[in-house]
Tab-separated table of C-alpha atoms in Angstrom:
chain	number	residue	atom	x	y	z
L	1	MET	CA	57.958	-92.828	-5.724
L	2	PRO	CA	55.967	-90.298	-7.603
L	3	ALA	CA	57.615	-88.515	-10.462
L	4	LEU	CA	58.847	-84.939	-9.841
L	5	ALA	CA	58.508	-83.838	-13.453
L	6	ASP	CA	55.032	-82.288	-12.988
L	7	PHE	CA	55.893	-80.037	-9.993
L	8	ARG	CA	57.586	-76.678	-10.913
L	9	LEU	CA	58.296	-73.509	-8.914
L	10	PRO	CA	57.808	-70.161	-10.733
L	11	SER	CA	60.982	-68.747	-12.038
L	12	PRO	CA	62.191	-65.304	-10.768
L	13	LEU	CA	61.300	-63.872	-14.150
L	14	ALA	CA	57.767	-65.174	-13.895
L	15	ALA	CA	57.466	-63.851	-10.355
L	16	ARG	CA	58.600	-60.429	-11.502
L	17	GLY	CA	56.128	-60.604	-14.329
L	18	LEU	CA	53.254	-61.366	-12.021
L	19	SER	CA	54.281	-58.594	-9.641
L	20	GLY	CA	54.497	-56.068	-12.458
L	21	THR	CA	51.116	-57.093	-13.781
L	22	SER	CA	49.503	-56.451	-10.373
L	23	ARG	CA	50.822	-52.846	-10.269
L	24	MET	CA	49.791	-51.784	-13.787
L	25	PRO	CA	46.087	-51.008	-13.042
L	26	GLY	CA	47.048	-48.498	-10.306
L	27	ARG	CA	49.381	-46.606	-12.626
L	28	ALA	CA	46.790	-46.536	-15.378
L	29	HIS	CA	44.250	-45.081	-12.905
L	30	GLU	CA	46.696	-42.379	-11.908
L	31	ARG	CA	47.220	-41.432	-15.531
L	32	GLU	CA	43.408	-41.088	-15.935
L	33	GLY	CA	43.056	-38.383	-13.164
L	34	VAL	CA	41.754	-34.802	-13.736
L	35	TRP	CA	45.199	-33.366	-14.340
L	36	HIS	CA	45.808	-35.911	-17.114
L	37	ARG	CA	42.537	-35.073	-18.921
L	38	PRO	CA	43.123	-32.053	-21.184
L	39	ALA	CA	39.442	-31.791	-22.213
L	40	VAL	CA	38.266	-31.350	-18.603
L	41	LEU	CA	41.001	-28.833	-17.872
L	42	ASN	CA	40.124	-26.830	-20.975
L	43	LEU	CA	36.426	-26.778	-20.003
L	44	PHE	CA	37.237	-25.654	-16.466
L	45	SER	CA	39.501	-22.933	-17.805
L	46	ASP	CA	36.829	-21.730	-20.217
L	47	LEU	CA	34.281	-21.513	-17.397
L	48	LEU	CA	36.640	-19.483	-15.249
L	49	MET	CA	37.336	-17.106	-18.108
L	50	LEU	CA	33.624	-16.742	-18.833
L	51	PHE	CA	32.845	-15.994	-15.181
L	52	ALA	CA	35.649	-13.441	-15.008
L	53	ALA	CA	34.427	-11.799	-18.217
L	54	VAL	CA	30.879	-11.524	-16.845
L	55	VAL	CA	32.062	-9.970	-13.577
L	56	ILE	CA	34.340	-7.523	-15.343
L	57	GLY	CA	31.636	-6.657	-17.871
L	58	TYR	CA	29.038	-6.044	-15.161
L	59	ALA	CA	31.450	-3.874	-13.200
L	60	PHE	CA	32.276	-1.880	-16.315
L	61	VAL	CA	28.612	-1.346	-17.223
L	62	ALA	CA	27.803	-0.266	-13.651
L	63	TRP	CA	30.754	2.109	-13.655
L	64	PHE	CA	29.853	3.493	-17.063
L	65	LEU	CA	26.213	4.091	-16.158
L	66	SER	CA	27.198	5.826	-12.936
L	67	ARG	CA	29.304	8.385	-14.770
L	68	PRO	CA	27.770	11.856	-15.250
L	69	LEU	CA	27.192	11.147	-18.922
L	70	PHE	CA	23.377	10.908	-18.851
L	71	PRO	CA	22.211	13.613	-16.409
L	72	LEU	CA	18.535	14.177	-15.670
L	73	ARG	CA	17.639	17.705	-16.614
L	74	GLU	CA	13.863	17.916	-16.231
L	75	VAL	CA	10.874	16.529	-14.302
L	76	VAL	CA	7.615	16.845	-16.235
L	77	VAL	CA	4.346	16.656	-14.255
L	78	LEU	CA	1.771	15.216	-16.665
L	79	THR	CA	-1.212	15.704	-14.311
L	80	PRO	CA	-1.519	19.296	-13.056
L	81	PRO	CA	-1.976	19.075	-9.266
L	82	ALA	CA	-4.893	20.684	-7.480
L	83	GLN	CA	-3.772	20.405	-3.847
L	84	VAL	CA	-0.038	19.680	-4.087
L	85	THR	CA	1.995	22.862	-4.469
L	86	THR	CA	4.841	23.483	-6.873
L	87	GLU	CA	7.149	24.105	-3.923
L	88	GLN	CA	6.401	20.636	-2.531
L	89	LEU	CA	7.108	18.993	-5.885
L	90	GLU	CA	10.370	20.878	-6.303
L	91	TYR	CA	11.505	19.941	-2.806
L	92	VAL	CA	10.837	16.228	-3.385
L	93	ALA	CA	12.542	16.348	-6.786
L	94	ARG	CA	15.699	17.883	-5.317
L	95	SER	CA	15.846	15.580	-2.289
L	96	ALA	CA	14.786	12.249	-3.812
L	97	ILE	CA	16.235	12.175	-7.341
L	98	ARG	CA	19.778	10.826	-7.273
L	99	GLY	CA	21.917	9.474	-10.092
L	100	ASN	CA	21.551	9.803	-13.838
L	101	PHE	CA	19.012	8.657	-16.414
L	102	PHE	CA	19.895	4.989	-15.957
L	103	SER	CA	20.811	4.766	-12.272
L	104	VAL	CA	17.978	6.802	-10.722
L	105	ASP	CA	15.869	4.760	-8.280
L	106	LEU	CA	12.372	5.129	-9.730
L	107	GLU	CA	10.744	3.150	-6.926
L	108	GLY	CA	12.367	5.305	-4.263
L	109	VAL	CA	11.351	8.506	-6.074
L	110	ARG	CA	7.779	7.250	-6.374
L	111	GLU	CA	7.569	6.413	-2.665
L	112	THR	CA	8.893	9.857	-1.739
L	113	PHE	CA	6.281	11.640	-3.856
L	114	GLU	CA	3.554	9.488	-2.291
L	115	LYS	CA	4.534	10.788	1.146
L	116	LEU	CA	3.201	14.227	0.260
L	117	PRO	CA	-0.047	14.931	2.183
L	118	TRP	CA	-2.464	15.057	-0.754
L	119	VAL	CA	-0.839	12.437	-3.008
L	120	ARG	CA	-2.719	9.128	-3.130
L	121	ARG	CA	-0.627	7.474	-5.833
L	122	ALA	CA	2.390	8.488	-7.947
L	123	GLU	CA	3.886	7.055	-11.119
L	124	VAL	CA	7.416	7.880	-12.327
L	125	ARG	CA	8.842	6.944	-15.720
L	126	ARG	CA	11.962	7.727	-17.743
L	127	ARG	CA	11.754	9.543	-21.068
L	128	TRP	CA	14.840	9.604	-23.233
L	129	PRO	CA	17.208	11.299	-23.105
L	130	ASP	CA	17.047	13.308	-19.838
L	131	VAL	CA	13.462	13.555	-18.541
L	132	LEU	CA	11.466	12.001	-15.720
L	133	GLU	CA	7.700	11.933	-16.220
L	134	LEU	CA	5.501	12.205	-13.131
L	135	ARG	CA	1.812	11.343	-12.859
L	136	LEU	CA	-0.039	12.124	-9.628
L	137	GLU	CA	-3.380	10.908	-8.345
L	138	GLU	CA	-4.513	13.184	-5.541
L	139	HIS	CA	-6.878	12.436	-2.692
L	140	GLN	CA	-10.343	13.859	-3.164
L	141	ALA	CA	-11.496	14.670	0.338
L	142	ALA	CA	-15.064	13.633	1.128
L	143	ALA	CA	-15.307	14.088	4.898
L	144	TYR	CA	-13.504	15.011	8.081
L	145	TRP	CA	-12.558	12.039	10.216
L	146	THR	CA	-12.072	11.747	13.972
L	147	VAL	CA	-10.890	8.514	15.573
L	148	SER	CA	-13.139	8.035	18.594
L	149	GLU	CA	-10.460	6.297	20.697
L	150	SER	CA	-7.690	8.876	20.259
L	151	GLY	CA	-9.449	11.989	18.961
L	152	ASP	CA	-6.993	12.320	16.040
L	153	SER	CA	-8.329	14.491	13.220
L	154	GLN	CA	-7.798	13.335	9.657
L	155	LEU	CA	-9.615	13.258	6.318
L	156	VAL	CA	-11.487	10.605	4.353
L	157	ASN	CA	-11.288	10.443	0.556
L	158	ARG	CA	-13.936	9.252	-1.876
L	159	HIS	CA	-12.624	5.692	-1.604
L	160	GLY	CA	-13.160	5.591	2.146
L	161	GLU	CA	-9.418	5.855	2.819
L	162	VAL	CA	-8.110	7.931	5.718
L	163	PHE	CA	-5.233	10.324	5.075
L	164	VAL	CA	-3.529	13.184	6.870
L	165	ALA	CA	-3.892	16.664	5.381
L	166	ALA	CA	-5.349	20.060	6.162
L	167	SER	CA	-8.611	21.281	4.639
L	168	ASN	CA	-11.287	23.901	5.232
L	169	GLY	CA	-13.803	22.452	2.772
L	170	ASP	CA	-17.517	22.161	3.421
L	171	MET	CA	-17.702	18.437	4.173
L	172	PRO	CA	-19.513	16.194	6.674
L	173	SER	CA	-17.756	15.004	9.803
L	174	PHE	CA	-17.350	11.314	10.597
L	175	SER	CA	-16.392	9.778	13.913
L	176	GLY	CA	-15.899	6.144	14.781
L	177	PRO	CA	-13.551	3.363	15.818
L	178	GLN	CA	-10.247	2.864	14.048
L	179	GLY	CA	-10.737	1.247	10.633
L	180	SER	CA	-14.445	2.048	10.286
L	181	ALA	CA	-14.187	5.095	7.994
L	182	ALA	CA	-15.203	3.282	4.799
L	183	TYR	CA	-18.180	1.658	6.538
L	184	ILE	CA	-19.355	4.990	7.979
L	185	GLN	CA	-19.018	6.627	4.574
L	186	ALA	CA	-21.270	3.963	3.030
L	187	LYS	CA	-23.838	4.438	5.802
L	188	HIS	CA	-23.677	8.211	5.267
L	189	ARG	CA	-24.844	7.734	1.686
L	190	GLU	CA	-27.620	5.426	2.886
L	191	PHE	CA	-28.828	7.786	5.633
L	192	SER	CA	-28.567	10.840	3.336
L	193	ALA	CA	-30.861	9.184	0.810
L	194	ALA	CA	-33.375	8.387	3.583
L	195	LEU	CA	-33.365	12.012	4.797
L	196	GLU	CA	-33.925	13.575	1.358
L	197	PRO	CA	-37.729	13.995	1.856
L	198	LEU	CA	-36.994	16.333	4.786
L	199	GLY	CA	-34.845	18.612	2.627
L	200	ARG	CA	-32.075	18.432	5.219
L	201	ARG	CA	-28.410	17.591	4.783
L	202	LEU	CA	-26.546	15.107	6.927
L	203	VAL	CA	-23.462	16.963	8.145
L	204	GLY	CA	-22.295	14.647	10.925
L	205	LEU	CA	-22.294	10.903	11.486
L	206	ALA	CA	-20.859	9.085	14.488
L	207	LEU	CA	-20.537	5.391	15.305
L	208	SER	CA	-19.761	4.441	18.901
L	209	ALA	CA	-17.711	1.490	20.064
L	210	ARG	CA	-21.025	-0.236	20.902
L	211	GLU	CA	-22.154	0.268	17.278
L	212	ALA	CA	-24.696	2.948	18.126
L	213	TRP	CA	-25.400	5.590	15.469
L	214	GLN	CA	-25.822	9.331	15.932
L	215	LEU	CA	-26.728	11.707	13.076
L	216	LYS	CA	-26.463	15.477	12.914
L	217	LEU	CA	-28.440	17.549	10.386
L	218	ASP	CA	-27.495	20.899	8.892
L	219	ASP	CA	-30.140	22.661	11.015
L	220	GLY	CA	-28.432	21.483	14.208
L	221	MET	CA	-30.840	18.683	15.132
L	222	VAL	CA	-29.248	15.466	16.396
L	223	ILE	CA	-30.896	12.133	15.629
L	224	MET	CA	-30.022	9.319	17.985
L	225	LEU	CA	-30.567	6.068	16.117
L	226	GLY	CA	-28.812	3.832	18.571
L	227	ARG	CA	-27.949	0.239	17.774
L	228	ASP	CA	-29.522	-1.926	15.131
L	229	GLN	CA	-32.374	-4.005	16.569
L	230	GLU	CA	-33.766	-7.243	15.235
L	231	LYS	CA	-37.402	-6.194	15.738
L	232	ALA	CA	-36.825	-2.546	14.838
L	233	PRO	CA	-33.895	-2.048	12.414
L	234	ILE	CA	-32.365	1.407	12.219
L	235	GLY	CA	-33.522	1.850	8.606
L	236	GLU	CA	-37.107	1.164	9.602
L	237	ARG	CA	-36.988	3.555	12.571
L	238	LEU	CA	-35.383	6.320	10.493
L	239	GLY	CA	-37.984	5.888	7.732
L	240	ARG	CA	-40.813	6.123	10.252
L	241	PHE	CA	-39.346	9.319	11.681
L	242	VAL	CA	-38.944	10.919	8.242
L	243	SER	CA	-42.589	10.180	7.457
L	244	ALA	CA	-43.903	11.558	10.765
L	245	TRP	CA	-41.574	14.498	11.256
L	246	PRO	CA	-43.324	17.170	9.097
L	247	GLN	CA	-46.538	16.860	11.105
L	248	ALA	CA	-44.744	16.422	14.405
L	249	LYS	CA	-42.704	19.563	13.770
L	250	GLU	CA	-45.842	21.663	13.319
L	251	LYS	CA	-47.412	20.288	16.486
L	252	VAL	CA	-44.283	20.804	18.609
L	253	GLY	CA	-43.897	24.414	17.503
L	254	VAL	CA	-40.361	24.748	18.908
L	255	GLN	CA	-36.917	23.993	17.620
L	256	VAL	CA	-35.920	20.452	18.405
L	257	ALA	CA	-32.374	19.707	19.540
L	258	VAL	CA	-32.522	15.903	19.780
L	259	ALA	CA	-34.777	13.282	18.235
L	260	ASP	CA	-34.337	9.979	20.051
L	261	LEU	CA	-35.246	7.123	17.717
L	262	ARG	CA	-34.051	4.290	19.933
L	263	TYR	CA	-37.617	3.282	20.793
L	264	PRO	CA	-39.089	0.345	18.841
L	265	SER	CA	-42.429	2.011	18.059
L	266	GLY	CA	-41.894	5.770	18.370
L	267	PHE	CA	-39.464	8.574	19.113
L	268	ALA	CA	-38.866	11.236	21.736
L	269	LEU	CA	-38.095	14.897	21.096
L	270	THR	CA	-36.001	17.273	23.206
L	271	PRO	CA	-36.443	21.030	22.583
L	272	VAL	CA	-33.387	23.231	22.279
L	273	GLY	CA	-33.913	24.929	25.636
L	274	ASP	CA	-34.304	21.705	27.591
L	275	PHE	CA	-31.279	20.218	25.845
L	276	LYS	CA	-29.070	23.185	26.784
L	277	ALA	CA	-30.299	23.073	30.361
L	278	ALA	CA	-29.580	19.371	30.594
L	279	LYS	CA	-26.091	19.904	29.252
L	280	GLY	CA	-25.502	22.668	31.792
L	281	LYS	CA	-26.496	20.455	34.692
L	282	GLN	CA	-24.076	17.798	33.546
């Protein structure tokens, strides 16, 4: 029979030892959690305190700046206006300026000043301790503008921009489709230079929806240029008319109401009487 000396069962003490050894890693893991790590808790606490301090500090600064401790007492206009009235400036200043030196909304004040009819651009700055500085760039009207689709009357400045204001200045009148004011203004300079040999001033310029041009001179004569043609561009037709008009005027001997330049190789003239009669029949 085999010997039994080499076969042993674990004693209860050994079994308890093995069981205890198997539970020790779990307890060690529990002791290593967040609540048992003072360094992490201290860092988290410091972050909370820092966040609270920032919020409280911001609220205090906002409250302090909103107090009536730094009132605005004066608005200084650095660019004397030519079209904008003092009453308009005072009205905007009273209605748009809110808050004190620090809390006033400069962007909102600027936008309100730019809503005035003749103001093209405004600039508002603070000047310590209680002043707002205002710089204005006004529109410089160059022509009257009529939108051909709607008939709305407006003005055009020197930059070709349309704006709404009232004026009784001696300026040319433009008419054309929406958005064509700058283009018509450029063509007005071009046509005016071409008409200089006649000693006449271009007081009206209209562009139709079909891109046909009509010019009006200061003596009342209307020049119908029509559309640009590949074989006979409008510049070429207008130049030919300017060259021939002094002699043609002497030969006609009557006041001309309309000069029709839409023909490739010539032009037609309509006397004032015939033009009025034709308009009456219409």
